[in-house]
Amino acid sequence: PEMHFTQLIAEAVLSSAFPFSPLGLIHVGQRVEMLAPLRPGDSVDARTELEELRETPRGYELDFSMALEKGARCVWAGRATLLSRSPATISRKKKERGAPSPAPASSEGAFELTVPGNTGLRYAQVSGDYNPHHLWWFTARPLGYRLPIAHGMWTFARVLSEVLEGIDGDAPLSATTVFKRPLLMPSRIRIEAPRLAERPEGVQFAAREAASGAPHLLGEAALLP
């Protein structure tokens, strides 16, 4: 369902009324709620709006709310949080040295995975998100990355595919994640994915650098009543 909103949000951030540069936006958080079954061929209405704008120490964060409605019923809801970094924050980050301390790792449901260099291009072909920093090294470098970086939503979906193993596809559920650091491609990552089927009250999950344990994303999921 998230893919329904790629074009809608793109139209918003490319509007002449949008106060920030679309090239400087960073996807820093995502929440999704599956509220009712969705089937291939279902007719739904997609709606999105800028829900909140707030100033933070890193810059301005924008929350875009999203909903899929079937008839009068909301069957899927989400919230995408984007960050427009301030020039002072960008300058300060360039001067920082050393890696951040990694969050504690979990061994539950953990395994390592190689992320090929063409993952960004393959996901773009499915999602429609062709932002240049996801595609090739020569399109990522002008935007400050030595290699292309994976879409955050690809990483989120890949981890959730493990977390939701054994869950009924129609089960109502929620999942929230924060994106911590870019996932350069190719690379090797460690996925920590406890099974929600074994703990329906909620689990915490992560994707990390395999070597250092530094998190690419951290999140949690739970079944809804």
Tab-separated table of C-alpha atoms in Angstrom:
chain	number	residue	atom	x	y	z
A	1	PRO	CA	0.000	0.000	0.000
A	2	GLU	CA	2.857	2.421	0.676
A	3	MET	CA	3.560	2.556	-3.064
A	4	HIS	CA	0.198	4.232	-3.692
A	5	PHE	CA	1.582	7.354	-2.008
A	6	THR	CA	4.923	7.794	-3.783
A	7	GLN	CA	3.396	10.000	-6.486
A	8	LEU	CA	1.087	11.861	-4.084
A	9	ILE	CA	3.915	12.879	-1.761
A	10	ALA	CA	6.139	13.695	-4.753
A	11	GLU	CA	3.488	16.092	-6.043
A	12	ALA	CA	3.374	17.798	-2.651
A	13	VAL	CA	7.133	18.275	-2.236
A	14	LEU	CA	7.567	19.414	-5.862
A	15	SER	CA	4.869	22.044	-5.502
A	16	SER	CA	5.965	25.673	-5.741
A	17	ALA	CA	4.268	26.206	-2.373
A	18	PHE	CA	6.495	23.620	-0.634
A	19	PRO	CA	9.036	25.567	1.489
A	20	PHE	CA	11.957	23.069	1.360
A	21	SER	CA	14.165	21.564	-1.316
A	22	PRO	CA	12.880	18.107	-2.289
A	23	LEU	CA	16.478	16.955	-2.906
A	24	GLY	CA	17.351	17.608	0.730
A	25	LEU	CA	14.544	15.549	2.244
A	26	ILE	CA	15.470	12.449	4.258
A	27	HIS	CA	12.988	9.732	5.191
A	28	VAL	CA	13.547	9.287	8.950
A	29	GLY	CA	10.481	7.420	10.176
A	30	GLN	CA	7.486	5.365	9.113
A	31	ARG	CA	4.352	3.957	10.709
A	32	VAL	CA	1.913	1.578	9.018
A	33	GLU	CA	-1.382	0.095	10.220
A	34	MET	CA	-3.178	-2.736	8.449
A	35	LEU	CA	-6.786	-2.344	9.587
A	36	ALA	CA	-8.792	-4.600	7.247
A	37	PRO	CA	-8.093	-7.099	4.451
A	38	LEU	CA	-6.954	-5.818	1.061
A	39	ARG	CA	-7.205	-7.965	-2.046
A	40	PRO	CA	-5.669	-7.627	-5.538
A	41	GLY	CA	-8.167	-5.734	-7.661
A	42	ASP	CA	-9.822	-3.925	-4.755
A	43	SER	CA	-10.899	-0.384	-5.590
A	44	VAL	CA	-9.634	2.078	-2.966
A	45	ASP	CA	-9.220	5.818	-2.551
A	46	ALA	CA	-5.735	7.017	-1.536
A	47	ARG	CA	-5.458	10.175	0.530
A	48	THR	CA	-2.446	11.982	1.950
A	49	GLU	CA	-1.880	15.330	3.625
A	50	LEU	CA	0.818	17.224	5.466
A	51	GLU	CA	-0.247	16.587	9.037
A	52	GLU	CA	2.459	18.326	11.066
A	53	LEU	CA	5.574	20.468	10.641
A	54	ARG	CA	7.929	20.913	13.579
A	55	GLU	CA	11.373	22.342	14.206
A	56	THR	CA	13.942	19.971	15.727
A	57	PRO	CA	17.672	20.259	16.532
A	58	ARG	CA	18.394	18.589	13.173
A	59	GLY	CA	16.103	20.768	11.067
A	60	TYR	CA	12.409	20.573	10.190
A	61	GLU	CA	10.443	17.327	10.381
A	62	LEU	CA	7.293	16.854	8.312
A	63	ASP	CA	4.660	14.202	8.947
A	64	PHE	CA	2.618	13.088	5.950
A	65	SER	CA	-0.472	11.100	6.927
A	66	MET	CA	-1.684	8.457	4.486
A	67	ALA	CA	-4.870	6.423	4.236
A	68	LEU	CA	-6.477	3.896	1.927
A	69	GLU	CA	-10.257	3.882	2.082
A	70	LYS	CA	-12.565	1.211	0.716
A	71	GLY	CA	-16.032	2.671	0.649
A	72	ALA	CA	-16.418	4.595	3.886
A	73	ARG	CA	-13.928	2.447	5.774
A	74	CYS	CA	-10.213	3.118	6.313
A	75	VAL	CA	-8.457	-0.186	5.613
A	76	TRP	CA	-4.823	0.986	5.793
A	77	ALA	CA	-3.210	3.990	7.449
A	78	GLY	CA	0.316	5.279	7.696
A	79	ARG	CA	2.568	8.191	8.514
A	80	ALA	CA	5.828	9.088	6.765
A	81	THR	CA	8.218	11.421	8.578
A	82	LEU	CA	10.630	13.419	6.407
A	83	LEU	CA	13.497	15.607	7.577
A	84	SER	CA	14.797	18.757	5.921
A	85	ARG	CA	18.176	19.302	7.578
A	86	SER	CA	19.314	22.792	8.474
A	87	PRO	CA	22.616	24.047	6.972
A	88	ALA	CA	24.126	24.215	10.462
A	89	THR	CA	23.271	20.562	11.082
A	90	ILE	CA	24.784	19.471	7.764
A	91	SER	CA	27.979	21.417	8.458
A	92	ARG	CA	28.246	20.011	11.980
A	93	LYS	CA	27.744	16.452	10.764
A	94	LYS	CA	30.594	16.777	8.265
A	95	LYS	CA	32.931	17.746	11.094
A	96	GLU	CA	31.982	14.829	13.340
A	97	ARG	CA	34.503	12.031	13.715
A	98	GLY	CA	34.044	8.430	14.759
A	99	ALA	CA	31.049	6.109	14.575
A	100	PRO	CA	28.094	6.460	16.939
A	101	SER	CA	27.724	3.909	19.726
A	102	PRO	CA	25.554	1.054	18.457
A	103	ALA	CA	22.302	0.213	20.210
A	104	PRO	CA	22.288	-3.131	22.073
A	105	ALA	CA	21.968	-6.084	19.704
A	106	SER	CA	19.559	-8.978	20.129
A	107	SER	CA	20.177	-12.583	19.127
A	108	GLU	CA	16.467	-13.412	18.795
A	109	GLY	CA	15.578	-14.243	15.209
A	110	ALA	CA	18.949	-12.858	14.061
A	111	PHE	CA	20.764	-13.688	10.828
A	112	GLU	CA	23.079	-11.968	8.337
A	113	LEU	CA	22.147	-10.976	4.807
A	114	THR	CA	24.041	-9.581	1.804
A	115	VAL	CA	22.371	-6.584	0.146
A	116	PRO	CA	23.410	-6.508	-3.549
A	117	GLY	CA	24.387	-3.269	-5.242
A	118	ASN	CA	21.355	-3.314	-7.566
A	119	THR	CA	18.799	-3.518	-4.737
A	120	GLY	CA	17.924	0.176	-5.039
A	121	LEU	CA	17.288	-0.025	-8.770
A	122	ARG	CA	15.184	-3.169	-8.420
A	123	TYR	CA	13.071	-1.603	-5.667
A	124	ALA	CA	12.654	1.597	-7.700
A	125	GLN	CA	11.245	-0.449	-10.589
A	126	VAL	CA	8.555	-1.757	-8.246
A	127	SER	CA	7.886	1.320	-6.100
A	128	GLY	CA	8.372	4.122	-8.602
A	129	ASP	CA	10.871	5.857	-6.275
A	130	TYR	CA	13.777	6.666	-8.592
A	131	ASN	CA	15.607	9.128	-6.340
A	132	PRO	CA	19.174	9.163	-7.725
A	133	HIS	CA	20.940	8.345	-4.454
A	134	HIS	CA	19.297	4.880	-4.550
A	135	LEU	CA	20.459	3.889	-8.046
A	136	TRP	CA	24.189	4.035	-8.901
A	137	TRP	CA	27.405	5.311	-7.320
A	138	PHE	CA	27.737	8.111	-9.899
A	139	THR	CA	24.223	9.422	-9.140
A	140	ALA	CA	24.667	9.025	-5.378
A	141	ARG	CA	27.985	10.889	-5.071
A	142	PRO	CA	26.667	14.364	-5.999
A	143	LEU	CA	24.216	13.927	-3.116
A	144	GLY	CA	26.946	13.079	-0.607
A	145	TYR	CA	27.089	9.262	-0.707
A	146	ARG	CA	30.085	7.304	-1.985
A	147	LEU	CA	27.760	4.406	-2.904
A	148	PRO	CA	24.010	4.177	-3.554
A	149	ILE	CA	21.865	3.695	-0.463
A	150	ALA	CA	18.955	1.293	-0.079
A	151	HIS	CA	15.440	2.696	0.193
A	152	GLY	CA	14.421	2.793	3.833
A	153	MET	CA	11.106	1.200	2.909
A	154	TRP	CA	12.917	-1.723	1.286
A	155	THR	CA	14.820	-2.371	4.505
A	156	PHE	CA	11.636	-1.953	6.563
A	157	ALA	CA	9.723	-4.383	4.334
A	158	ARG	CA	12.580	-6.918	4.315
A	159	VAL	CA	12.703	-7.026	8.112
A	160	LEU	CA	8.901	-7.151	8.410
A	161	SER	CA	8.792	-10.153	6.070
A	162	GLU	CA	10.670	-12.038	8.796
A	163	VAL	CA	8.813	-10.528	11.763
A	164	LEU	CA	5.415	-11.412	10.243
A	165	GLU	CA	6.304	-14.996	9.316
A	166	GLY	CA	3.382	-17.191	10.377
A	167	ILE	CA	0.930	-14.287	10.821
A	168	ASP	CA	-2.440	-14.453	9.025
A	169	GLY	CA	-2.235	-12.013	6.110
A	170	ASP	CA	-5.584	-10.492	7.130
A	171	ALA	CA	-4.594	-9.894	10.750
A	172	PRO	CA	-4.822	-6.226	11.820
A	173	LEU	CA	-1.406	-4.990	12.924
A	174	SER	CA	0.797	-1.955	13.334
A	175	ALA	CA	4.510	-1.460	12.717
A	176	THR	CA	6.680	1.591	13.361
A	177	THR	CA	10.311	2.224	12.482
A	178	VAL	CA	12.946	4.942	12.644
A	179	PHE	CA	15.723	5.054	10.041
A	180	LYS	CA	19.044	5.606	11.788
A	181	ARG	CA	21.840	5.532	9.192
A	182	PRO	CA	22.120	4.975	5.419
A	183	LEU	CA	22.502	1.419	4.163
A	184	LEU	CA	25.186	1.582	1.476
A	185	MET	CA	25.011	-1.012	-1.298
A	186	PRO	CA	26.491	-3.533	-1.606
A	187	SER	CA	26.862	-4.396	2.047
A	188	ARG	CA	26.223	-7.065	4.617
A	189	ILE	CA	23.641	-6.494	7.347
A	190	ARG	CA	22.372	-8.270	10.432
A	191	ILE	CA	18.601	-8.604	10.740
A	192	GLU	CA	17.036	-9.102	14.185
A	193	ALA	CA	13.462	-10.279	13.645
A	194	PRO	CA	11.593	-11.925	16.533
A	195	ARG	CA	8.413	-13.616	15.306
A	196	LEU	CA	5.248	-11.657	16.075
A	197	ALA	CA	3.294	-14.924	15.880
A	198	GLU	CA	5.052	-16.009	19.069
A	199	ARG	CA	4.557	-12.688	20.891
A	200	PRO	CA	1.436	-10.971	19.463
A	201	GLU	CA	1.563	-8.309	22.180
A	202	GLY	CA	4.579	-6.831	20.421
A	203	VAL	CA	8.186	-7.316	19.338
A	204	GLN	CA	11.155	-5.066	18.642
A	205	PHE	CA	13.228	-5.502	15.484
A	206	ALA	CA	16.342	-4.061	13.875
A	207	ALA	CA	18.621	-4.043	10.846
A	208	ARG	CA	22.295	-3.351	11.601
A	209	GLU	CA	25.704	-3.199	10.021
A	210	ALA	CA	26.996	-6.747	10.267
A	211	ALA	CA	30.522	-5.717	11.290
A	212	SER	CA	29.881	-2.913	13.791
A	213	GLY	CA	26.326	-3.536	14.992
A	214	ALA	CA	25.397	0.099	14.290
A	215	PRO	CA	21.668	0.294	13.472
A	216	HIS	CA	20.259	1.104	10.059
A	217	LEU	CA	16.737	0.948	11.467
A	218	LEU	CA	15.014	0.142	14.743
A	219	GLY	CA	11.324	-0.583	15.140
A	220	GLU	CA	8.466	-2.424	16.756
A	221	ALA	CA	5.357	-4.296	15.629
A	222	ALA	CA	2.226	-5.577	17.349
A	223	LEU	CA	-1.127	-7.125	16.497
A	224	LEU	CA	-4.100	-4.787	16.904
A	225	PRO	CA	-7.130	-5.855	18.941
